[in-house]
Tab-separated table of C-alpha atoms in Angstrom:
chain	number	residue	atom	x	y	z
A	1	MET	CA	11.759	-42.573	-12.048
A	2	ALA	CA	11.452	-38.547	-11.973
A	3	ALA	CA	8.740	-38.652	-9.755
A	4	THR	CA	10.129	-41.163	-7.310
A	5	VAL	CA	13.183	-39.235	-6.822
A	6	ARG	CA	11.380	-35.954	-6.421
A	7	LYS	CA	9.313	-37.336	-3.817
A	8	LEU	CA	12.059	-38.694	-1.830
A	9	ASN	CA	13.943	-35.369	-2.316
A	10	ILE	CA	10.996	-33.466	-1.047
A	11	GLY	CA	10.069	-35.641	1.731
A	12	LEU	CA	13.625	-35.582	2.994
A	13	ALA	CA	14.056	-31.715	2.698
A	14	PHE	CA	10.936	-31.125	4.751
A	15	GLY	CA	11.264	-34.095	7.244
A	16	VAL	CA	14.764	-32.744	8.264
A	17	ALA	CA	13.899	-29.178	8.145
A	18	GLY	CA	11.058	-29.912	10.555
A	19	LEU	CA	13.399	-31.676	12.917
A	20	ALA	CA	15.821	-29.082	12.745
A	21	ALA	CA	13.476	-26.058	13.347
A	22	GLY	CA	16.277	-24.674	11.899
A	23	ALA	CA	19.993	-25.462	12.173
A	24	PRO	CA	24.146	-27.060	10.664
A	25	THR	CA	27.295	-29.347	11.130
A	26	ILE	CA	28.756	-28.319	14.587
A	27	ALA	CA	31.852	-30.012	16.022
A	28	VAL	CA	31.835	-29.463	19.852
A	29	ALA	CA	35.268	-30.723	21.332
A	30	ASP	CA	34.753	-34.217	23.263
A	31	ASP	CA	37.586	-36.766	23.185
A	32	ASP	CA	35.390	-39.411	24.017
A	33	GLY	CA	31.899	-38.484	22.691
A	34	MET	CA	29.328	-38.090	19.904
A	35	THR	CA	27.932	-34.761	18.722
A	36	VAL	CA	24.378	-34.625	16.755
A	37	SER	CA	23.826	-31.650	14.713
A	38	LEU	CA	20.801	-30.193	13.194
A	39	ALA	CA	20.415	-27.505	10.310
A	40	GLY	CA	17.672	-25.736	8.383
A	41	GLY	CA	17.246	-22.428	6.591
A	42	ALA	CA	15.711	-20.673	3.687
A	43	MET	CA	17.272	-20.891	0.026
A	44	GLN	CA	17.520	-18.638	-2.757
A	45	SER	CA	18.721	-19.117	-6.398
A	46	ASP	CA	18.114	-17.816	-10.096
A	47	PHE	CA	18.584	-20.852	-11.967
A	48	THR	CA	15.132	-20.358	-13.651
A	49	ARG	CA	15.936	-16.827	-14.845
A	50	GLU	CA	19.419	-17.995	-16.029
A	51	LYS	CA	17.851	-20.883	-17.961
A	52	LEU	CA	15.427	-18.396	-19.621
A	53	GLY	CA	18.248	-15.869	-20.327
A	54	ALA	CA	15.698	-13.483	-18.729
A	55	PRO	CA	16.681	-9.972	-16.935
A	56	GLY	CA	16.213	-9.140	-13.255
A	57	GLY	CA	12.594	-8.377	-12.636
A	58	VAL	CA	11.129	-10.273	-15.504
A	59	VAL	CA	11.397	-13.727	-13.726
A	60	ASP	CA	11.067	-13.951	-9.733
A	61	ASP	CA	14.052	-15.607	-7.893
A	62	ASP	CA	13.661	-19.302	-6.953
A	63	PHE	CA	13.161	-20.159	-3.390
A	64	GLY	CA	13.209	-23.409	-1.150
A	65	LEU	CA	14.093	-25.062	2.019
A	66	TYR	CA	17.258	-26.525	3.201
A	67	GLY	CA	17.618	-29.008	6.089
A	68	SER	CA	20.510	-31.387	7.315
A	69	VAL	CA	21.336	-33.807	10.307
A	70	GLU	CA	24.826	-35.034	11.146
A	71	VAL	CA	26.173	-37.395	13.634
A	72	LEU	CA	29.941	-36.895	14.442
A	73	ARG	CA	31.700	-39.549	16.728
A	74	ASP	CA	35.428	-39.599	18.039
A	75	ILE	CA	37.331	-42.550	17.294
A	76	LYS	CA	40.517	-41.537	19.322
A	77	PRO	CA	42.194	-38.012	20.170
A	78	GLY	CA	42.658	-36.199	16.969
A	79	TRP	CA	40.204	-38.474	14.644
A	80	ASP	CA	36.667	-39.026	14.217
A	81	TRP	CA	33.980	-40.199	11.577
A	82	SER	CA	30.998	-38.112	10.369
A	83	ALA	CA	27.759	-39.246	8.808
A	84	SER	CA	25.189	-36.694	7.514
A	85	ALA	CA	22.205	-36.298	5.189
A	86	SER	CA	20.681	-33.140	3.828
A	87	ALA	CA	18.320	-32.167	1.364
A	88	VAL	CA	17.109	-29.025	-0.669
A	89	ALA	CA	13.852	-28.558	-2.224
A	90	PHE	CA	12.664	-25.448	-4.203
A	91	ALA	CA	9.078	-24.419	-4.633
A	92	PRO	CA	7.833	-24.560	-8.272
A	93	ASN	CA	8.556	-21.170	-10.019
A	94	SER	CA	5.775	-20.259	-12.700
A	95	PHE	CA	6.540	-17.515	-15.229
A	96	THR	CA	3.543	-16.284	-17.685
A	97	ASP	CA	4.416	-14.240	-20.903
A	98	LEU	CA	1.221	-12.846	-22.688
A	99	GLY	CA	3.297	-11.773	-25.637
A	100	ASP	CA	2.289	-8.938	-27.789
A	101	ASP	CA	-1.077	-9.934	-28.271
A	102	ILE	CA	-3.694	-10.886	-25.338
A	103	SER	CA	-4.578	-13.994	-27.567
A	104	ASP	CA	-1.156	-15.259	-27.213
A	105	GLU	CA	-0.168	-16.741	-24.105
A	106	SER	CA	2.757	-18.870	-22.954
A	107	SER	CA	3.963	-20.129	-19.405
A	108	LEU	CA	6.680	-22.151	-17.689
A	109	THR	CA	7.065	-23.716	-14.613
A	110	SER	CA	10.383	-25.033	-13.116
A	111	ASP	CA	11.774	-26.428	-9.742
A	112	PHE	CA	14.932	-28.356	-8.555
A	113	ASP	CA	15.334	-30.786	-5.624
A	114	ALA	CA	18.345	-32.549	-4.291
A	115	GLY	CA	19.088	-35.335	-1.499
A	116	ILE	CA	22.754	-35.947	-0.282
A	117	ALA	CA	24.303	-38.215	2.050
A	118	ASN	CA	27.980	-38.000	3.204
A	119	PHE	CA	30.247	-40.154	5.379
A	120	ASP	CA	33.794	-39.336	6.083
A	121	ILE	CA	36.959	-39.844	8.148
A	122	GLY	CA	38.268	-36.553	9.715
A	123	ARG	CA	41.659	-35.589	11.202
A	124	LYS	CA	41.517	-32.539	13.833
A	125	TRP	CA	43.745	-30.219	15.028
A	126	GLU	CA	42.951	-27.903	18.253
A	127	THR	CA	44.412	-25.250	20.216
A	128	SER	CA	42.879	-23.138	23.139
A	129	ARG	CA	41.174	-20.719	20.558
A	130	THR	CA	41.013	-22.653	17.333
A	131	SER	CA	40.122	-25.705	15.502
A	132	LEU	CA	40.694	-27.120	12.151
A	133	ARG	CA	39.389	-30.299	10.850
A	134	LEU	CA	40.134	-32.009	7.263
A	135	GLY	CA	37.735	-34.969	5.978
A	136	VAL	CA	37.961	-37.471	3.302
A	137	GLY	CA	35.225	-39.720	2.344
A	138	VAL	CA	32.190	-40.546	-0.115
A	139	GLU	CA	29.045	-38.597	-1.263
A	140	ALA	CA	25.778	-40.152	-2.485
A	141	LEU	CA	23.191	-37.847	-4.047
A	142	SER	CA	20.358	-37.762	-6.472
A	143	THR	CA	18.674	-34.614	-7.990
A	144	SER	CA	15.695	-33.927	-9.798
A	145	GLN	CA	14.898	-31.161	-12.105
A	146	ASP	CA	11.531	-30.622	-13.596
A	147	LYS	CA	10.132	-28.087	-16.327
A	148	GLY	CA	6.761	-27.505	-17.687
A	149	VAL	CA	5.773	-25.349	-20.646
A	150	SER	CA	2.281	-24.584	-22.090
A	151	ALA	CA	1.485	-22.002	-24.841
A	152	PHE	CA	-1.694	-21.334	-26.846
A	153	SER	CA	-2.423	-18.915	-29.545
A	154	SER	CA	-5.971	-17.929	-31.035
A	155	SER	CA	-6.565	-16.487	-34.311
A	156	GLY	CA	-9.167	-13.844	-35.364
A	157	GLY	CA	-11.225	-16.745	-37.073
A	158	GLY	CA	-11.560	-18.562	-33.607
A	159	SER	CA	-8.798	-21.032	-34.286
A	160	VAL	CA	-6.657	-22.210	-31.489
A	161	ASP	CA	-3.613	-23.816	-31.295
A	162	SER	CA	-1.956	-25.183	-27.982
A	163	LEU	CA	1.196	-26.823	-26.836
A	164	GLN	CA	2.008	-28.880	-23.573
A	165	SER	CA	5.303	-30.063	-22.786
A	166	ASN	CA	6.489	-31.506	-19.399
A	167	ASN	CA	10.070	-32.924	-18.833
A	168	SER	CA	12.249	-34.000	-16.011
A	169	ARG	CA	15.915	-34.606	-15.697
A	170	ASP	CA	17.175	-36.787	-12.972
A	171	TYR	CA	20.582	-38.096	-11.645
A	172	VAL	CA	21.642	-40.635	-9.255
A	173	GLY	CA	25.455	-41.120	-8.289
A	174	ALA	CA	28.468	-41.348	-5.639
A	175	GLY	CA	31.818	-40.393	-5.592
A	176	LEU	CA	34.948	-38.951	-3.583
A	177	ARG	CA	34.453	-36.040	-1.221
A	178	ILE	CA	37.024	-33.770	0.411
A	179	SER	CA	36.133	-31.070	3.098
A	180	ALA	CA	37.530	-28.661	5.510
A	181	GLN	CA	36.510	-26.581	8.618
A	182	ALA	CA	37.800	-24.282	10.753
A	183	LYS	CA	36.888	-22.173	13.819
A	184	ALA	CA	38.329	-19.473	15.942
A	185	GLN	CA	37.246	-17.774	19.207
A	186	LEU	CA	36.705	-14.103	18.967
A	187	ALA	CA	38.730	-13.643	22.284
A	188	ALA	CA	40.296	-15.993	24.891
A	189	GLY	CA	37.308	-17.534	27.179
A	190	SER	CA	34.628	-15.968	24.849
A	191	PRO	CA	31.612	-18.173	23.913
A	192	PHE	CA	31.408	-16.643	20.497
A	193	SER	CA	33.356	-17.926	17.438
A	194	VAL	CA	33.598	-17.321	13.935
A	195	TYR	CA	34.112	-20.378	11.517
A	196	GLY	CA	34.227	-21.398	7.954
A	197	GLY	CA	34.049	-24.516	5.744
A	198	ALA	CA	34.281	-25.809	2.221
A	199	SER	CA	33.506	-29.349	0.573
A	200	ALA	CA	33.897	-30.537	-2.998
A	201	ALA	CA	32.656	-33.786	-4.286
A	202	ALA	CA	33.095	-35.577	-7.765
A	203	THR	CA	30.334	-38.118	-8.352
A	204	ARG	CA	29.539	-40.639	-11.174
A	205	GLY	CA	26.050	-42.179	-11.894
A	206	GLN	CA	23.092	-42.276	-14.125
A	207	TYR	CA	21.283	-39.549	-15.902
A	208	SER	CA	17.695	-40.005	-17.055
A	209	TYR	CA	15.693	-37.937	-19.144
A	210	ASP	CA	11.743	-38.005	-19.900
A	211	LYS	CA	9.673	-35.772	-22.205
A	212	GLY	CA	6.235	-35.485	-22.970
A	213	LEU	CA	4.756	-33.359	-25.467
A	214	THR	CA	1.341	-32.595	-26.958
A	215	TYR	CA	0.488	-30.338	-29.680
A	216	THR	CA	-3.168	-29.570	-30.786
A	217	ASP	CA	-4.596	-27.384	-33.434
A	218	ASP	CA	-8.337	-27.286	-34.862
A	219	VAL	CA	-7.217	-29.031	-38.086
A	220	ASP	CA	-5.386	-32.024	-37.362
A	221	GLY	CA	-6.289	-32.314	-33.617
A	222	PRO	CA	-3.768	-33.571	-30.722
A	223	SER	CA	-0.318	-35.034	-31.774
A	224	GLY	CA	2.894	-35.601	-30.003
A	225	GLY	CA	5.021	-37.998	-28.330
A	226	ASP	CA	7.286	-39.282	-25.563
A	227	VAL	CA	10.906	-38.970	-25.581
A	228	SER	CA	13.129	-41.152	-23.086
A	229	ALA	CA	17.029	-41.180	-22.780
A	230	SER	CA	19.538	-42.234	-20.104
A	231	GLY	CA	23.219	-42.822	-19.775
A	232	ASN	CA	26.181	-42.198	-17.482
A	233	GLY	CA	27.588	-39.000	-16.570
A	234	GLY	CA	29.172	-37.067	-13.521
A	235	LEU	CA	27.824	-34.388	-11.182
A	236	GLY	CA	30.137	-32.281	-9.274
A	237	HIS	CA	28.762	-30.705	-5.932
A	238	GLY	CA	30.462	-28.011	-3.986
A	239	THR	CA	29.855	-25.947	-0.851
A	240	LEU	CA	30.940	-22.915	0.901
A	241	ASP	CA	29.858	-21.989	4.673
A	242	VAL	CA	30.688	-19.191	7.010
A	243	GLY	CA	29.034	-18.017	10.112
A	244	LEU	CA	28.923	-17.359	13.982
A	245	GLU	CA	28.889	-19.726	16.530
A	246	TYR	CA	27.474	-19.125	20.371
A	247	ALA	CA	28.402	-22.085	22.852
A	248	PRO	CA	27.008	-21.270	26.227
A	249	THR	CA	28.397	-24.669	27.406
A	250	SER	CA	30.987	-27.159	26.310
A	251	ARG	CA	28.244	-29.197	25.044
A	252	THR	CA	25.960	-27.160	23.425
A	253	ALA	CA	26.486	-24.672	20.592
A	254	PHE	CA	24.246	-22.671	18.105
A	255	ARG	CA	25.048	-21.103	15.035
A	256	VAL	CA	23.778	-18.559	12.135
A	257	GLY	CA	25.483	-18.578	8.941
A	258	LEU	CA	25.308	-18.571	5.159
A	259	ARG	CA	26.056	-21.374	2.845
A	260	ARG	CA	26.236	-21.721	-0.861
A	261	ASP	CA	25.919	-24.974	-2.714
A	262	ILE	CA	26.965	-25.322	-6.486
A	263	PHE	CA	25.929	-28.438	-8.599
A	264	LYS	CA	27.706	-28.874	-11.964
A	265	MET	CA	25.944	-31.243	-14.092
A	266	ASP	CA	27.855	-33.015	-16.938
A	267	ALA	CA	26.604	-35.862	-18.901
A	268	ASP	CA	28.687	-38.185	-21.392
A	269	SER	CA	28.492	-36.861	-24.882
A	270	GLY	CA	26.428	-39.107	-27.271
A	271	ILE	CA	23.690	-40.221	-24.963
A	272	LEU	CA	20.987	-38.385	-26.401
A	273	PRO	CA	19.068	-38.621	-29.581
A	274	ASP	CA	20.570	-36.568	-32.244
A	275	GLU	CA	17.412	-34.266	-32.465
A	276	LEU	CA	17.341	-33.648	-28.863
A	277	PRO	CA	19.772	-30.625	-27.491
A	278	ASP	CA	22.318	-31.073	-24.714
A	279	ILE	CA	19.590	-30.780	-21.603
A	280	PHE	CA	22.285	-32.409	-19.305
A	281	GLY	CA	24.881	-29.672	-19.107
A	282	SER	CA	24.347	-26.826	-16.548
A	283	THR	CA	25.172	-25.266	-13.036
A	284	ILE	CA	22.798	-24.490	-10.437
A	285	LYS	CA	23.826	-22.217	-7.475
A	286	ALA	CA	21.596	-21.862	-4.312
A	287	ASP	CA	22.468	-19.687	-1.422
A	288	THR	CA	21.155	-20.654	2.045
A	289	VAL	CA	20.742	-18.622	5.341
A	290	TYR	CA	20.279	-20.861	8.116
A	291	VAL	CA	20.490	-21.386	11.924
A	292	GLY	CA	21.988	-24.310	13.794
A	293	VAL	CA	22.088	-26.174	17.005
A	294	ALA	CA	24.530	-29.005	17.955
A	295	ILE	CA	24.563	-31.170	21.337
A	296	SER	CA	27.411	-33.484	22.520
A	297	PHE	CA	27.124	-36.507	24.731
């Protein structure tokens, strides 16, 4: 399941980012039309460093890509619906530690991916220079977090011990989502506006965990085993968004902005074997710099 979820998330992230050529959700006013928006950008996070508890400069930041596509359609004056899909895909982040002795070495690789789909109904209020939209709907998402660890140690007598561990943590779920967006022109008649937005989703779904472990020494040879666990749980996803919009016409708008995604994972207690630590409780924060374009029809 881990490989399948990961491939779907990476494919969605790079496919959407490629279509976007960089771009996010933008609502261009049209009482009777449809708006298609594309978004893309570069992401940064420090979830690997936080997981290891390492200080800055010891482990590099995590870097990835963000992409999204949205269709917004007016239902009647003041009301609309919106459907969107977005994805994040981080490149594997590797860290190697030679320890105190050149004969001892350990390395770790970690990455994170997520695919998100939303549908909501929105209520809009507009004046000559400002607009506000509140939306209520549902969010479906999947996440995949992979980690690989390897270590070896050689003694002076030529004996070599090695450890290889690969584990994945996946989630698929859905739940209620609320959102708000606001925009204000910098001056009357100006094509430039500032905007901001926020959303929060509380989902319920299925967690799964797979771990493979192999230990090898010169005396006993290889040993190890696989561990799998699954169970229900929740995952909260929130976003914050702010930026500048340029609308040269009433049907075209461009944006540049900053976005933060927050993923809060929380599985039900007791789903793991007693000998395993609680690997399902964590928070991942990711910041994105993006550009965007929207066209209304």
